[in-house]
Short mmCIF file of C-alpha atoms (C1' of nucleotides) in Angstrom, two decimals:
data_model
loop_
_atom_site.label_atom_id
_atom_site.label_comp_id
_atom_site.label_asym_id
_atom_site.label_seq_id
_atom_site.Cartn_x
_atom_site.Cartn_y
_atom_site.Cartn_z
CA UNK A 12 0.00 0.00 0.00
CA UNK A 13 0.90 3.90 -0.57
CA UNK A 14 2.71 4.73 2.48
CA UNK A 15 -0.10 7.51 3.80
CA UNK A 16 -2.81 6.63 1.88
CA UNK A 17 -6.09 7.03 4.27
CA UNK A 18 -8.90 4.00 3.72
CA UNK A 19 -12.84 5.37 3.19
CA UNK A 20 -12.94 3.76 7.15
CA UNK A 21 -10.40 5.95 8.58
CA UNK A 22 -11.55 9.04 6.92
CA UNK A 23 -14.65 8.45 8.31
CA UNK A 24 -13.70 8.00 11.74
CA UNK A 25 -11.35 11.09 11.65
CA UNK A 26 -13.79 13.92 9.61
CA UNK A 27 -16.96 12.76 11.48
CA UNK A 28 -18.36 11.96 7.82
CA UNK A 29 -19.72 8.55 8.02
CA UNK A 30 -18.42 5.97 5.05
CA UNK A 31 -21.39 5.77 2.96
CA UNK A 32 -22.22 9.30 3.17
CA UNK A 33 -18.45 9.66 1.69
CA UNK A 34 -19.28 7.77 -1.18
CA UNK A 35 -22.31 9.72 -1.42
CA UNK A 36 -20.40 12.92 -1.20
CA UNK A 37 -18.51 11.58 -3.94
CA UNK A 38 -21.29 10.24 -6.55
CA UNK A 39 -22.86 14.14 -6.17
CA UNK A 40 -19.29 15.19 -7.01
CA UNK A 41 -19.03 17.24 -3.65
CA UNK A 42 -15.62 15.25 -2.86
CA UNK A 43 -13.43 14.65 -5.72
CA UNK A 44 -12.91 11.01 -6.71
CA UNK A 45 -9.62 9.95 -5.07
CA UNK A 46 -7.02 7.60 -6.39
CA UNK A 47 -7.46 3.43 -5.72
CA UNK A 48 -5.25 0.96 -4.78
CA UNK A 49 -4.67 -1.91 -6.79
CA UNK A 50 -7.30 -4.09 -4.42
CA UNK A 51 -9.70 -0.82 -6.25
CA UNK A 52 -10.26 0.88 -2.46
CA UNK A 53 -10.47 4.76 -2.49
CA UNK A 54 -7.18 6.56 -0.95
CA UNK A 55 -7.66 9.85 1.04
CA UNK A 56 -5.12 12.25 1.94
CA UNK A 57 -5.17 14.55 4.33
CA UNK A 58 -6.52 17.44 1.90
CA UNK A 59 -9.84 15.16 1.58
CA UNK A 60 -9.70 15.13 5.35
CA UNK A 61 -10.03 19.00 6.14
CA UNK A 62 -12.42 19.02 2.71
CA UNK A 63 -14.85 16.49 4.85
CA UNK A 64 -14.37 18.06 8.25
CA UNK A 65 -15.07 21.34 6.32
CA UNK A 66 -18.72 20.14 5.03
CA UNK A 67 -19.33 18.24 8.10
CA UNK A 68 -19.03 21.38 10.10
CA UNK A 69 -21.09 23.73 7.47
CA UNK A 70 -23.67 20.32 7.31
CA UNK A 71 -23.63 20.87 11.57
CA UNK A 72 -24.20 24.77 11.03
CA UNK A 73 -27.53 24.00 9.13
CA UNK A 74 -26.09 25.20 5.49
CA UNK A 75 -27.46 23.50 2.35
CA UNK A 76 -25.48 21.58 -0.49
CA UNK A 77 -25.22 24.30 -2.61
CA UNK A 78 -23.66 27.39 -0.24
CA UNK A 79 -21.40 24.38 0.73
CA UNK A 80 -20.65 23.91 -2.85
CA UNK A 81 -19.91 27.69 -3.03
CA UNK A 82 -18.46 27.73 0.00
CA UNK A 83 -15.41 25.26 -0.89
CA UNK A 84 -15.24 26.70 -4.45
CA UNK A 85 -14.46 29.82 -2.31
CA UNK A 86 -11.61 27.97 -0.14
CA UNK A 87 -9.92 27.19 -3.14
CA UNK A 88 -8.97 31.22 -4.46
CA UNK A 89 -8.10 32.43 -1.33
CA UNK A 90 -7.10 35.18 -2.94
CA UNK A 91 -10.28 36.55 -3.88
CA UNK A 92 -12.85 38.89 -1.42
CA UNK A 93 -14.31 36.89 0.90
CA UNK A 94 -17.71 39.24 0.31
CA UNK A 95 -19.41 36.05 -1.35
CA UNK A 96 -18.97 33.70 2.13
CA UNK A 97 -19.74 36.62 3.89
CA UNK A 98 -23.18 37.07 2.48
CA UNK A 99 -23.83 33.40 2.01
CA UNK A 100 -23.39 33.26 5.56
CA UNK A 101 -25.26 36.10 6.06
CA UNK A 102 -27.93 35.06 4.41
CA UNK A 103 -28.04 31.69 6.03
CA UNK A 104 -28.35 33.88 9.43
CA UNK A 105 -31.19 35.63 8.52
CA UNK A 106 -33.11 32.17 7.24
CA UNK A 107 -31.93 30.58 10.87
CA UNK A 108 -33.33 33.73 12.77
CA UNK A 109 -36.68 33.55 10.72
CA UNK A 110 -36.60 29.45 11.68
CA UNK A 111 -36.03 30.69 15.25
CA UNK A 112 -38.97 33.25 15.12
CA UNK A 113 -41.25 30.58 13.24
CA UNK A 114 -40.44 27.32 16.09
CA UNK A 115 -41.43 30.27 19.00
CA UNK A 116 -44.51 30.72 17.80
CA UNK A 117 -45.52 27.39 17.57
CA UNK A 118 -43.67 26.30 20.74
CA UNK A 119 -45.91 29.08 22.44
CA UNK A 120 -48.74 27.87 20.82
CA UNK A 121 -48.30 24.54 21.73
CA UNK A 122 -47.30 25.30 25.46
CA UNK A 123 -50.85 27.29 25.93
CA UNK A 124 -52.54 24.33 24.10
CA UNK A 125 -51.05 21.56 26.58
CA UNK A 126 -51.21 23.83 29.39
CA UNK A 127 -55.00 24.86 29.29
CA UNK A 128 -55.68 20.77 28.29
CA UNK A 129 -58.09 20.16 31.60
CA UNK A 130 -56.15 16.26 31.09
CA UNK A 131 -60.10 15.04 30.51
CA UNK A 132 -61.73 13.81 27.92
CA UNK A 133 -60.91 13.79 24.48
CA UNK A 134 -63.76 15.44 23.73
CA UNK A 135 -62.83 18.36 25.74
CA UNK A 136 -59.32 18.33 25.17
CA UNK A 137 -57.90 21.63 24.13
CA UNK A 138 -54.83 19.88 22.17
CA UNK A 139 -57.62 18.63 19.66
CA UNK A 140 -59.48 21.33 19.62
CA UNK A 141 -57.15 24.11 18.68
CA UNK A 142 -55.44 21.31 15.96
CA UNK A 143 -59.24 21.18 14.54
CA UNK A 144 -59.97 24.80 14.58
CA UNK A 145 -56.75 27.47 13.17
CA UNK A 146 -59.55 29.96 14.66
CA UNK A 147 -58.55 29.04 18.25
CA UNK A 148 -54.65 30.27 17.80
CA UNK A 149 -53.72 33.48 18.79
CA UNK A 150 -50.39 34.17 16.27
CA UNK A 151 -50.73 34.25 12.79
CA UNK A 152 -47.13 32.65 11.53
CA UNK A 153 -49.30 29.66 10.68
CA UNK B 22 -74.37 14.97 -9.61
CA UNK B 23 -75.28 14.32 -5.91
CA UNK B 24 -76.34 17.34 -3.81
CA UNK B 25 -73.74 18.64 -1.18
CA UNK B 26 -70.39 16.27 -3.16
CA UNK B 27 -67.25 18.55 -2.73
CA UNK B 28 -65.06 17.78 -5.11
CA UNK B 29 -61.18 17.62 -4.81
CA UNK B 30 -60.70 21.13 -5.99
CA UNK B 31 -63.39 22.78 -3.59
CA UNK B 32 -61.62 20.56 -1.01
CA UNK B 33 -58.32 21.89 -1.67
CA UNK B 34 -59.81 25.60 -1.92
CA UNK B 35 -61.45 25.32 1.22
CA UNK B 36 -58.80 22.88 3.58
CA UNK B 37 -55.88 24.68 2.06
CA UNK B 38 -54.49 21.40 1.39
CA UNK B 39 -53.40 20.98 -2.17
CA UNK B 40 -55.06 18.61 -4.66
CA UNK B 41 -51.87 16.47 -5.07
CA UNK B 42 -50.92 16.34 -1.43
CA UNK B 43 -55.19 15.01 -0.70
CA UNK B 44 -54.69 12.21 -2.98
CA UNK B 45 -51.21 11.86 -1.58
CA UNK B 46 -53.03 11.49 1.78
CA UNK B 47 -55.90 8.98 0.46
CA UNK B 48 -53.23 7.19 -1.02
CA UNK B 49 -50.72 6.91 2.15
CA UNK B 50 -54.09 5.75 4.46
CA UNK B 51 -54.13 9.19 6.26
CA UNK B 52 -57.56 10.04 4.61
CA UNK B 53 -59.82 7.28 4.26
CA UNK B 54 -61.07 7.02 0.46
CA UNK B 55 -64.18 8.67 -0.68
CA UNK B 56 -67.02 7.39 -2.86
CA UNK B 57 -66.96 8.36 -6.55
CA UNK B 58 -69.47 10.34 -8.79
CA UNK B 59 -70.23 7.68 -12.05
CA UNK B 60 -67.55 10.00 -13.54
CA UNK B 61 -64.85 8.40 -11.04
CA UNK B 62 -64.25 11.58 -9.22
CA UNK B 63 -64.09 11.81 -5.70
CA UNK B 64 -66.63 13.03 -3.43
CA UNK B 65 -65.82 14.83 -0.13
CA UNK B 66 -68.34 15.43 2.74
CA UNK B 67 -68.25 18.31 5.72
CA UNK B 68 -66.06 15.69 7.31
CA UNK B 69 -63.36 15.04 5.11
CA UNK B 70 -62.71 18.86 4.72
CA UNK B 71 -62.79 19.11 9.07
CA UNK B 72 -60.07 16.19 9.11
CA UNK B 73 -58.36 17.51 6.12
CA UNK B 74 -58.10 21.01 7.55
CA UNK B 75 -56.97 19.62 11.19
CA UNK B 76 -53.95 17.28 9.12
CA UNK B 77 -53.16 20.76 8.13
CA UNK B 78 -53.07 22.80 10.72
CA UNK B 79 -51.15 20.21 12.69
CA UNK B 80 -48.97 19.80 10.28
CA UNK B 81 -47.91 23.64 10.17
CA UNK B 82 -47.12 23.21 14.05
CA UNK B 83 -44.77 20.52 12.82
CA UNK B 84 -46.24 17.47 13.87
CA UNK B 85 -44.75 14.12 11.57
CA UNK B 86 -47.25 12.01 10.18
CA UNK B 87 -47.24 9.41 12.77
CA UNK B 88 -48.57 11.58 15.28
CA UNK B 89 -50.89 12.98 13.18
CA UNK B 90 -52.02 9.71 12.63
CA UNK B 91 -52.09 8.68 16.25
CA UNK B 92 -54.01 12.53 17.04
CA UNK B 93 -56.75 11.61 14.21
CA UNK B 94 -57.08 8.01 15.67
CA UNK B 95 -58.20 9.76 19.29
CA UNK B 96 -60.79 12.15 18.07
CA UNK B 97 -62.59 9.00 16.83
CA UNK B 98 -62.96 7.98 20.47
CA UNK B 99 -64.15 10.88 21.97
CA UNK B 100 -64.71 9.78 25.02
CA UNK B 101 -61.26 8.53 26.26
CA UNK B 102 -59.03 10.30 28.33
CA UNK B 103 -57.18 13.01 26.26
CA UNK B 104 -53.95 11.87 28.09
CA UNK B 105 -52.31 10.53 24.88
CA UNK B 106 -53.10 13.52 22.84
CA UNK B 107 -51.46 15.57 25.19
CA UNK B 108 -48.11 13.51 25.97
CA UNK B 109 -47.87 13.39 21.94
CA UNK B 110 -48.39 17.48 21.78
CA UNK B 111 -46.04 17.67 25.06
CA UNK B 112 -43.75 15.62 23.78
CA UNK B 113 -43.70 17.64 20.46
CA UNK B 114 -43.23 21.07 22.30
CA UNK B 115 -39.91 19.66 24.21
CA UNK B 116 -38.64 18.51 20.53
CA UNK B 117 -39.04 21.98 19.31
CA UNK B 118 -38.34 23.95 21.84
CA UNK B 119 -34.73 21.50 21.73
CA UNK B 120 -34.69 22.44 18.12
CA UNK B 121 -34.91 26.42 19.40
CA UNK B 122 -32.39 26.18 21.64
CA UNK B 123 -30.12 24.49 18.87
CA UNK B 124 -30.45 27.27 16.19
CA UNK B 125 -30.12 29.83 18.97
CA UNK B 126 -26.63 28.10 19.58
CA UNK B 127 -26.17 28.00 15.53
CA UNK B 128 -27.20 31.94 14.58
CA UNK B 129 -24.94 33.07 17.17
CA UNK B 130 -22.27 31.10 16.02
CA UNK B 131 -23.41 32.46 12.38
CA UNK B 132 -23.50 35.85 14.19
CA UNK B 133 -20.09 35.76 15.59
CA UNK B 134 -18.42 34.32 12.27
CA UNK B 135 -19.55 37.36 10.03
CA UNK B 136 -18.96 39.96 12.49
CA UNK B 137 -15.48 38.86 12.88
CA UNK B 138 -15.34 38.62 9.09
CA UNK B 139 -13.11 41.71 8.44
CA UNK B 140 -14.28 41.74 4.59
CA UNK B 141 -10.64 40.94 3.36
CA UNK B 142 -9.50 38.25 1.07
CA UNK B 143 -10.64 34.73 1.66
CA UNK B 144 -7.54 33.34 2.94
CA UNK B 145 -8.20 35.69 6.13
CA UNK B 146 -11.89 35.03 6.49
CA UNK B 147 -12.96 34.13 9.54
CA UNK B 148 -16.24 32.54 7.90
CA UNK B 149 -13.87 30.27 6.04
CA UNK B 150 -12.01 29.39 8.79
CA UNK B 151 -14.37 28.68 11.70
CA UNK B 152 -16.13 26.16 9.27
CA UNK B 153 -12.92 23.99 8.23
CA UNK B 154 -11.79 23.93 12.10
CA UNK B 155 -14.61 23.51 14.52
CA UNK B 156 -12.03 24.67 17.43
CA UNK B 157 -12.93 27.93 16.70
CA UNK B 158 -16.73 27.33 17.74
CA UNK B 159 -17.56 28.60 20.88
CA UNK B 160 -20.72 26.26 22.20
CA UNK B 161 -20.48 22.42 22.19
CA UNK B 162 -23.81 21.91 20.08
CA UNK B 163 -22.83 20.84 17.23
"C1'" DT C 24 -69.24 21.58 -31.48
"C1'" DT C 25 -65.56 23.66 -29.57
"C1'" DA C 26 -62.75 25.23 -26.08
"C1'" DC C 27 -61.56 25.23 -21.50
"C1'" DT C 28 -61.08 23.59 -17.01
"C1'" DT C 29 -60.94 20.05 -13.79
"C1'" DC C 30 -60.23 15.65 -12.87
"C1'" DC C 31 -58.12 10.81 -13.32
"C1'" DT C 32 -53.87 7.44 -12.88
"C1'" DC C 33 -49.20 6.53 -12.99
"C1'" DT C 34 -44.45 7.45 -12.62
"C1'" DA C 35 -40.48 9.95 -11.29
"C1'" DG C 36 -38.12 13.52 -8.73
"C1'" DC C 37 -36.62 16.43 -4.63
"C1'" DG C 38 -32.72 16.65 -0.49
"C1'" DA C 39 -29.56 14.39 2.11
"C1'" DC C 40 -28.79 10.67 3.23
"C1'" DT C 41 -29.43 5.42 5.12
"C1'" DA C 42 -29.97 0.54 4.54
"C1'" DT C 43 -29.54 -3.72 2.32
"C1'" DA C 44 -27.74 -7.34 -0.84
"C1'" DG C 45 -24.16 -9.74 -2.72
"C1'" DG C 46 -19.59 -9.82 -3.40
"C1'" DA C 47 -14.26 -9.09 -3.10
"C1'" DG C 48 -9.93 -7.78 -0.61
"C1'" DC C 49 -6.97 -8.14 3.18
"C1'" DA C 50 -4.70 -9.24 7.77
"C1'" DA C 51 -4.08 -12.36 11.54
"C1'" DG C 52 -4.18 -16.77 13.70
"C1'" DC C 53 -3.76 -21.83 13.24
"C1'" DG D 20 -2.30 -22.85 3.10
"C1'" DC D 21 -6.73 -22.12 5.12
"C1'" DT D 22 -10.18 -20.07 7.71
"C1'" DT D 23 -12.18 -16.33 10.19
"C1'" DG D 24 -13.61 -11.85 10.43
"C1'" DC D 25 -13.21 -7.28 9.25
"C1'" DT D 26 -13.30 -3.66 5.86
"C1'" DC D 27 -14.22 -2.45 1.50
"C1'" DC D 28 -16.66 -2.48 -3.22
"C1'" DT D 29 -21.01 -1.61 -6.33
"C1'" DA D 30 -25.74 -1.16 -7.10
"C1'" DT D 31 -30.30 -0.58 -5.76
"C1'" DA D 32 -34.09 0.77 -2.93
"C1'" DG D 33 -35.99 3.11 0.98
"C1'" DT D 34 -36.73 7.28 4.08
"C1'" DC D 35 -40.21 11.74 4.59
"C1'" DG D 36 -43.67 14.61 2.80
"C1'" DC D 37 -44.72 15.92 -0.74
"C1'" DT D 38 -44.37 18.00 -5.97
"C1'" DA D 39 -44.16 17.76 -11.00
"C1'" DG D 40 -45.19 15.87 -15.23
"C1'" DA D 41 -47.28 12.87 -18.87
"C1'" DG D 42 -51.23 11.46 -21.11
"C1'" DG D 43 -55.87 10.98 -21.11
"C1'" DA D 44 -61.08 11.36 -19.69
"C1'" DA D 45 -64.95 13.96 -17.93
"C1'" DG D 46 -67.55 17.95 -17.12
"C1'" DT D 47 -69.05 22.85 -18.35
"C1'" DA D 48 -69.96 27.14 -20.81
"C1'" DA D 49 -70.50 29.62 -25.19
#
DNA sequence: TTACTTCCTCTAGCGACTATAGGAGCAAGC
DNA sequence: GCTTGCTCCTATAGTCGCTAGAGGAAGTAA
């Protein structure tokens, strides 16, 4: 074997990126294919290893394919303005803050509907009630 | 035709669920299926839109189909104890309000990465760089 | 009759994986 | 050398909750 050659197994255990979601990183062409060994088994170096831990981390951080896809284009002209991660991330805040502003509604909602549920009947039951009827809510972000 | 047959379109109109997504739902068991004019369409009743509109609503709150299921089973049987309905809602409120607390950890993360960004050249941006080393994250949530 | 809309079924696609089947390679112990 | 057991390979199908499209039939209004 190529003295420093990483197997798909060790790569996974070291970026976090599990082994078929490597190969599925691959297939969608967000890893470049690496080299094989004469037995045909994918060799990583340690380049693929920060390129996995990279999307891993921007995967954990709630980004989607593509800004990761733009994302690593970016890491490779570090030359260039960084304006375009910037705003990518940027933008990516905004969506998360709207999420966060969306969930608090309903979490709200849902805490007054299992808080005023007298824990009766179902046919009293405020949980089904205010499910049935949008008229018994009190925020509009639904 | 008979009198008082909705038909999938009026159903849509008036549940706000989509004419793809109700024959989505007859087709996955979640709405029971309806009788048919001598044409073959379907023919929804007062009922079907009350169910349809409740799959909706509880749906926007972000329940998964499953509990929906499990929430539609219990107003059949009025008259049981509305305990399940509420462990399934309170059970759904601790998921999201984990989910909150997760994004919260995310967008300040997000926050903290492009204010630090000093708007240079890639190599120096801190966006790039907290996502290909996670050391540089500040909260253990990810 | 013609034109238009709504409806029908069936199949395939989305995103981001995950799981399974059926093999082949490889290292260690006997 | 042989067996055991682990890792790896490919290819396909499944997950969730829809959505889109093809290709055709039925209903409706002028």
């Amino acid at each position: 074997m190529t003295v420093g050659a990483i197997s798909i197994g060790e790569a996974a255990r070291q970026s976090g990126v599990k082994v078929p979601t490597i190969r599925f990183y691959e297939q969608i062409g967000l890893m470049p294919a690496p080299p094989r060994s004469e037995g045909n088994r994918r060799q990583f170096d340690e380049k693929d290893l920060s390129r996995l831990s990279f999307i891993r981390h921007a995967r954990e951080l709630g980004f989607e394919m593509d800004d990761i896809r733009e994302l690593l284009a970016l890491t490779e002209q570090p030359q260039r303005s960084c304006h375009e991660a910037d705003s990518i991330a940027a933008r990516h805040l905004r969506e998360i803050e709207m999420r966060i502003a969306k969930l608090q509604a309903l979490s709200g909602e849902l805490r007054r509907m299992v808080e005023e549920c007298g824990h009766g009947k179902v046919c009293e039951c405020q949980v089904i009630h205010v499910l049935a009827d949008h008229g018994k809510c009190r925020s509009d972000t639904h």
